[in-house]
PDB file of C-alpha atoms in Angstrom:
ATOM      1  CA  ASN A 286       0.000   0.000   0.000  1.00  0.00           C
ATOM      2  CA  ILE A 287       2.783   2.424   0.845  1.00  0.00           C
ATOM      3  CA  ILE A 288       4.503   1.852  -2.506  1.00  0.00           C
ATOM      4  CA  ASN A 289       1.163   2.063  -4.335  1.00  0.00           C
ATOM      5  CA  ASN A 290       0.322   5.365  -2.615  1.00  0.00           C
ATOM      6  CA  PHE A 291       3.835   6.707  -3.268  1.00  0.00           C
ATOM      7  CA  CYS A 292       3.666   5.871  -6.999  1.00  0.00           C
ATOM      8  CA  SER A 293       0.137   7.281  -7.169  1.00  0.00           C
ATOM      9  CA  GLY A 294       1.384  10.441  -5.439  1.00  0.00           C
ATOM     10  CA  LEU A 295       3.985  10.877  -8.170  1.00  0.00           C
ATOM     11  CA  ILE A 296       1.288  10.437 -10.822  1.00  0.00           C
ATOM     12  CA  VAL A 297      -0.912  13.034  -9.091  1.00  0.00           C
ATOM     13  CA  LEU A 298       2.004  15.468  -8.824  1.00  0.00           C
ATOM     14  CA  PHE A 299       3.168  15.073 -12.438  1.00  0.00           C
ATOM     15  CA  GLU A 300      -0.055  14.469 -14.381  1.00  0.00           C
ATOM     16  CA  ARG A 301      -1.962  16.979 -12.217  1.00  0.00           C
ATOM     17  CA  PRO A 302      -5.495  15.585 -12.521  1.00  0.00           C
ATOM     18  CA  ILE A 303      -6.108  17.561  -9.343  1.00  0.00           C
ATOM     19  CA  ARG A 304      -4.368  20.648  -8.006  1.00  0.00           C
ATOM     20  CA  VAL A 305      -4.337  22.484  -4.713  1.00  0.00           C
ATOM     21  CA  GLY A 306      -7.454  24.680  -4.675  1.00  0.00           C
ATOM     22  CA  ASP A 307      -9.543  22.361  -6.877  1.00  0.00           C
ATOM     23  CA  VAL A 308     -12.993  21.351  -5.668  1.00  0.00           C
ATOM     24  CA  ILE A 309     -13.352  17.600  -5.961  1.00  0.00           C
ATOM     25  CA  GLN A 310     -15.907  14.959  -5.102  1.00  0.00           C
ATOM     26  CA  MET A 311     -15.282  11.305  -4.300  1.00  0.00           C
ATOM     27  CA  GLY A 312     -18.424   9.430  -3.369  1.00  0.00           C
ATOM     28  CA  ASP A 313     -20.113  11.401  -0.579  1.00  0.00           C
ATOM     29  CA  THR A 314     -17.021  13.515   0.128  1.00  0.00           C
ATOM     30  CA  GLU A 315     -16.765  16.922  -1.526  1.00  0.00           C
ATOM     31  CA  GLY A 316     -14.261  19.617  -0.709  1.00  0.00           C
ATOM     32  CA  VAL A 317     -11.267  21.734  -1.617  1.00  0.00           C
ATOM     33  CA  VAL A 318      -7.864  20.135  -2.125  1.00  0.00           C
ATOM     34  CA  GLU A 319      -5.718  21.735   0.576  1.00  0.00           C
ATOM     35  CA  ARG A 320      -2.491  19.794   0.128  1.00  0.00           C
ATOM     36  CA  ILE A 321      -1.091  17.039  -2.073  1.00  0.00           C
ATOM     37  CA  GLY A 322       1.543  14.903  -0.410  1.00  0.00           C
ATOM     38  CA  ILE A 323       3.595  11.973  -1.592  1.00  0.00           C
ATOM     39  CA  ARG A 324       1.405   9.399   0.203  1.00  0.00           C
ATOM     40  CA  ALA A 325      -1.926  11.177   0.674  1.00  0.00           C
ATOM     41  CA  SER A 326      -3.848  14.325  -0.146  1.00  0.00           C
ATOM     42  CA  PHE A 327      -5.886  16.493   2.198  1.00  0.00           C
ATOM     43  CA  ILE A 328      -9.409  17.613   1.329  1.00  0.00           C
ATOM     44  CA  ARG A 329     -11.256  20.245   3.401  1.00  0.00           C
ATOM     45  CA  THR A 330     -15.009  19.641   3.312  1.00  0.00           C
ATOM     46  CA  ILE A 331     -17.702  22.317   3.350  1.00  0.00           C
ATOM     47  CA  HIS A 332     -18.230  21.447   7.025  1.00  0.00           C
ATOM     48  CA  GLY A 333     -14.596  22.271   7.828  1.00  0.00           C
ATOM     49  CA  SER A 334     -13.330  18.759   8.442  1.00  0.00           C
ATOM     50  CA  GLU A 335     -10.220  17.463   6.714  1.00  0.00           C
ATOM     51  CA  VAL A 336     -10.361  14.160   4.902  1.00  0.00           C
ATOM     52  CA  ILE A 337      -7.075  12.389   4.279  1.00  0.00           C
ATOM     53  CA  VAL A 338      -7.289  10.496   0.999  1.00  0.00           C
ATOM     54  CA  PRO A 339      -4.604   7.988   0.015  1.00  0.00           C
ATOM     55  CA  ASN A 340      -3.282   9.027  -3.402  1.00  0.00           C
ATOM     56  CA  ALA A 341      -3.988   5.553  -4.790  1.00  0.00           C
ATOM     57  CA  LYS A 342      -7.720   6.299  -4.358  1.00  0.00           C
ATOM     58  CA  LEU A 343      -7.307   9.520  -6.373  1.00  0.00           C
ATOM     59  CA  ILE A 344      -5.878   7.455  -9.226  1.00  0.00           C
ATOM     60  CA  SER A 345      -8.040   4.321  -9.046  1.00  0.00           C
ATOM     61  CA  ASP A 346     -11.447   5.635  -7.885  1.00  0.00           C
ATOM     62  CA  GLN A 347     -13.803   7.940  -9.741  1.00  0.00           C
ATOM     63  CA  VAL A 348     -13.073  11.563  -8.861  1.00  0.00           C
ATOM     64  CA  THR A 349     -15.193  14.482 -10.035  1.00  0.00           C
ATOM     65  CA  ASN A 350     -13.053  17.607 -10.337  1.00  0.00           C
ATOM     66  CA  TRP A 351     -15.580  20.458 -10.382  1.00  0.00           C
ATOM     67  CA  THR A 352     -12.917  23.069 -11.160  1.00  0.00           C
ATOM     68  CA  PHE A 353     -10.446  21.253 -13.425  1.00  0.00           C
ATOM     69  CA  SER A 354     -10.904  23.312 -16.602  1.00  0.00           C
ATOM     70  CA  ASN A 355     -13.022  26.216 -15.319  1.00  0.00           C
ATOM     71  CA  ARG A 356     -14.621  27.485 -12.149  1.00  0.00           C
ATOM     72  CA  LEU A 357     -18.172  27.838 -13.474  1.00  0.00           C
ATOM     73  CA  ARG A 358     -20.820  25.982 -11.537  1.00  0.00           C
ATOM     74  CA  ALA A 359     -24.371  25.567 -12.724  1.00  0.00           C
ATOM     75  CA  ILE A 360     -27.245  26.462 -10.452  1.00  0.00           C
ATOM     76  CA  GLU A 361     -30.516  24.740 -11.286  1.00  0.00           C
ATOM     77  CA  ILE A 362     -33.727  25.435  -9.391  1.00  0.00           C
ATOM     78  CA  PRO A 363     -36.886  23.566 -10.431  1.00  0.00           C
ATOM     79  CA  VAL A 364     -40.274  24.990  -9.382  1.00  0.00           C
ATOM     80  CA  SER A 365     -43.870  24.254 -10.363  1.00  0.00           C
ATOM     81  CA  VAL A 366     -46.669  26.814 -10.375  1.00  0.00           C
ATOM     82  CA  ALA A 367     -50.410  26.531 -10.769  1.00  0.00           C
ATOM     83  CA  ALA A 368     -51.792  25.851 -14.223  1.00  0.00           C
ATOM     84  CA  GLY A 369     -53.244  28.953 -15.825  1.00  0.00           C
ATOM     85  CA  THR A 370     -50.217  31.061 -14.906  1.00  0.00           C
ATOM     86  CA  ASP A 371     -48.745  32.960 -17.838  1.00  0.00           C
ATOM     87  CA  PRO A 372     -45.476  31.133 -18.634  1.00  0.00           C
ATOM     88  CA  GLN A 373     -43.798  34.205 -20.120  1.00  0.00           C
ATOM     89  CA  THR A 374     -44.393  36.097 -16.861  1.00  0.00           C
ATOM     90  CA  ILE A 375     -42.488  33.409 -14.921  1.00  0.00           C
ATOM     91  CA  VAL A 376     -39.663  33.304 -17.472  1.00  0.00           C
ATOM     92  CA  ASP A 377     -39.289  37.099 -17.361  1.00  0.00           C
ATOM     93  CA  LEU A 378     -39.477  37.343 -13.543  1.00  0.00           C
ATOM     94  CA  TRP A 379     -36.914  34.656 -12.892  1.00  0.00           C
ATOM     95  CA  THR A 380     -34.522  35.686 -15.628  1.00  0.00           C
ATOM     96  CA  GLU A 381     -34.571  39.219 -14.233  1.00  0.00           C
ATOM     97  CA  ALA A 382     -34.003  37.975 -10.671  1.00  0.00           C
ATOM     98  CA  ALA A 383     -30.990  35.899 -11.732  1.00  0.00           C
ATOM     99  CA  THR A 384     -29.546  38.661 -13.915  1.00  0.00           C
ATOM    100  CA  LYS A 385     -29.651  41.112 -10.998  1.00  0.00           C
ATOM    101  CA  HIS A 386     -27.675  38.865  -8.648  1.00  0.00           C
ATOM    102  CA  PRO A 387     -24.090  40.201  -8.535  1.00  0.00           C
ATOM    103  CA  LEU A 388     -22.473  36.748  -8.323  1.00  0.00           C
ATOM    104  CA  VAL A 389     -24.337  35.204 -11.270  1.00  0.00           C
ATOM    105  CA  THR A 390     -22.268  35.344 -14.453  1.00  0.00           C
ATOM    106  CA  ALA A 391     -23.455  37.270 -17.512  1.00  0.00           C
ATOM    107  CA  ALA A 392     -22.082  34.532 -19.778  1.00  0.00           C
ATOM    108  CA  PRO A 393     -23.509  31.996 -19.962  1.00  0.00           C
ATOM    109  CA  GLN A 394     -26.637  34.017 -19.504  1.00  0.00           C
ATOM    110  CA  PRO A 395     -29.240  32.950 -16.895  1.00  0.00           C
ATOM    111  CA  GLN A 396     -32.280  31.187 -18.342  1.00  0.00           C
ATOM    112  CA  ALA A 397     -35.730  30.360 -17.045  1.00  0.00           C
ATOM    113  CA  LEU A 398     -37.202  27.468 -18.989  1.00  0.00           C
ATOM    114  CA  MET A 399     -40.638  25.899 -19.053  1.00  0.00           C
ATOM    115  CA  THR A 400     -39.970  22.183 -18.532  1.00  0.00           C
ATOM    116  CA  LYS A 401     -43.437  20.611 -18.234  1.00  0.00           C
ATOM    117  CA  PHE A 402     -47.110  21.385 -18.148  1.00  0.00           C
ATOM    118  CA  GLY A 403     -50.219  19.561 -17.140  1.00  0.00           C
ATOM    119  CA  ALA A 404     -53.797  20.074 -16.064  1.00  0.00           C
ATOM    120  CA  ASP A 405     -52.846  21.337 -12.599  1.00  0.00           C
ATOM    121  CA  LEU A 406     -49.278  22.649 -12.889  1.00  0.00           C
ATOM    122  CA  ILE A 407     -46.598  24.181 -15.073  1.00  0.00           C
ATOM    123  CA  GLY A 408     -42.978  23.275 -14.327  1.00  0.00           C
ATOM    124  CA  PHE A 409     -40.050  25.631 -14.756  1.00  0.00           C
ATOM    125  CA  GLU A 410     -36.343  25.530 -14.115  1.00  0.00           C
ATOM    126  CA  LEU A 411     -34.039  28.458 -13.512  1.00  0.00           C
ATOM    127  CA  ARG A 412     -30.511  27.860 -14.808  1.00  0.00           C
ATOM    128  CA  ALA A 413     -27.749  30.245 -13.884  1.00  0.00           C
ATOM    129  CA  TYR A 414     -23.975  30.042 -13.458  1.00  0.00           C
ATOM    130  CA  THR A 415     -21.468  31.403 -11.005  1.00  0.00           C
ATOM    131  CA  ASN A 416     -17.689  31.386 -10.895  1.00  0.00           C
ATOM    132  CA  ARG A 417     -17.759  31.825  -7.107  1.00  0.00           C
ATOM    133  CA  PHE A 418     -17.661  28.108  -6.485  1.00  0.00           C
ATOM    134  CA  SER A 419     -17.356  28.280  -2.715  1.00  0.00           C
ATOM    135  CA  GLU A 420     -20.455  30.512  -2.500  1.00  0.00           C
ATOM    136  CA  TRP A 421     -22.613  28.336  -4.784  1.00  0.00           C
ATOM    137  CA  VAL A 422     -24.987  27.193  -2.018  1.00  0.00           C
ATOM    138  CA  ASN A 423     -25.586  30.756  -0.808  1.00  0.00           C
ATOM    139  CA  ILE A 424     -26.186  32.050  -4.342  1.00  0.00           C
ATOM    140  CA  ARG A 425     -28.668  29.246  -4.999  1.00  0.00           C
ATOM    141  CA  SER A 426     -30.497  30.191  -1.798  1.00  0.00           C
ATOM    142  CA  ASP A 427     -30.541  33.883  -2.762  1.00  0.00           C
ATOM    143  CA  LEU A 428     -32.025  33.017  -6.150  1.00  0.00           C
ATOM    144  CA  ALA A 429     -34.670  30.725  -4.622  1.00  0.00           C
ATOM    145  CA  VAL A 430     -35.719  33.506  -2.227  1.00  0.00           C
ATOM    146  CA  ALA A 431     -35.885  36.027  -5.080  1.00  0.00           C
ATOM    147  CA  MET A 432     -37.989  33.592  -7.132  1.00  0.00           C
ATOM    148  CA  HIS A 433     -40.319  33.003  -4.171  1.00  0.00           C
ATOM    149  CA  ASP A 434     -40.664  36.739  -3.534  1.00  0.00           C
ATOM    150  CA  ALA A 435     -41.476  37.400  -7.197  1.00  0.00           C
ATOM    151  CA  LEU A 436     -44.225  34.763  -7.108  1.00  0.00           C
ATOM    152  CA  THR A 437     -45.626  35.961  -3.786  1.00  0.00           C
ATOM    153  CA  ALA A 438     -45.740  39.597  -4.946  1.00  0.00           C
ATOM    154  CA  ARG A 439     -47.893  38.513  -7.905  1.00  0.00           C
ATOM    155  CA  LYS A 440     -49.967  36.021  -5.888  1.00  0.00           C
ATOM    156  CA  ILE A 441     -48.863  33.105  -8.080  1.00  0.00           C
ATOM    157  CA  PRO A 442     -49.327  29.822  -6.168  1.00  0.00           C
ATOM    158  CA  LEU A 443     -46.727  27.055  -6.140  1.00  0.00           C
ATOM    159  CA  ARG A 444     -47.605  23.432  -6.897  1.00  0.00           C
TER     160      ARG A 444
END
C-alpha cells in the first residue's frame, strides 16, 4: 500500500489531474484540495473537516473535479406553479431575478425554462452560473428567495 500510494502520489504530482485549490468529489465527500503529499492528499469539506485520501484512491477511484478546466458551476432550481399562470411572466421574472444577482455570471446568460405542463401545474427551471464556487450554495439560496418573492408579490401559487 505504501509503494502504491507513493507511486500514485507521483502520478498526481506530475499528471496533475487535481491541483491544490480544486474542488473535488469522491463518493459522498466533496471539498477543496488543501495539500497534495507523496502518500496522501488532504481535502477540506464544506463542514470544515479534513479528509485524508490515500493518493492511490485519487488514481483508481472515480473523482469528479468540479474546477479542473473552469470554475463555473451551474445552479438549477426547479419549481412548479399553478396551471393557468402565464409562462412568459415566470420566465421574465426569474430571468430578471438571476440577472440582478451580482455573483451570477453574464455569460452563460441565466435562463428560465418551461420544462413541463399539465392540467394542474406548469414546471419551470431556472438555470444560472457562477464562478464563485465556494459561494454556490448561498447564491442558490438567494435566487430561490428572489424567485419566491417574485411569485408571492404577484400572488402566483406554487404546486
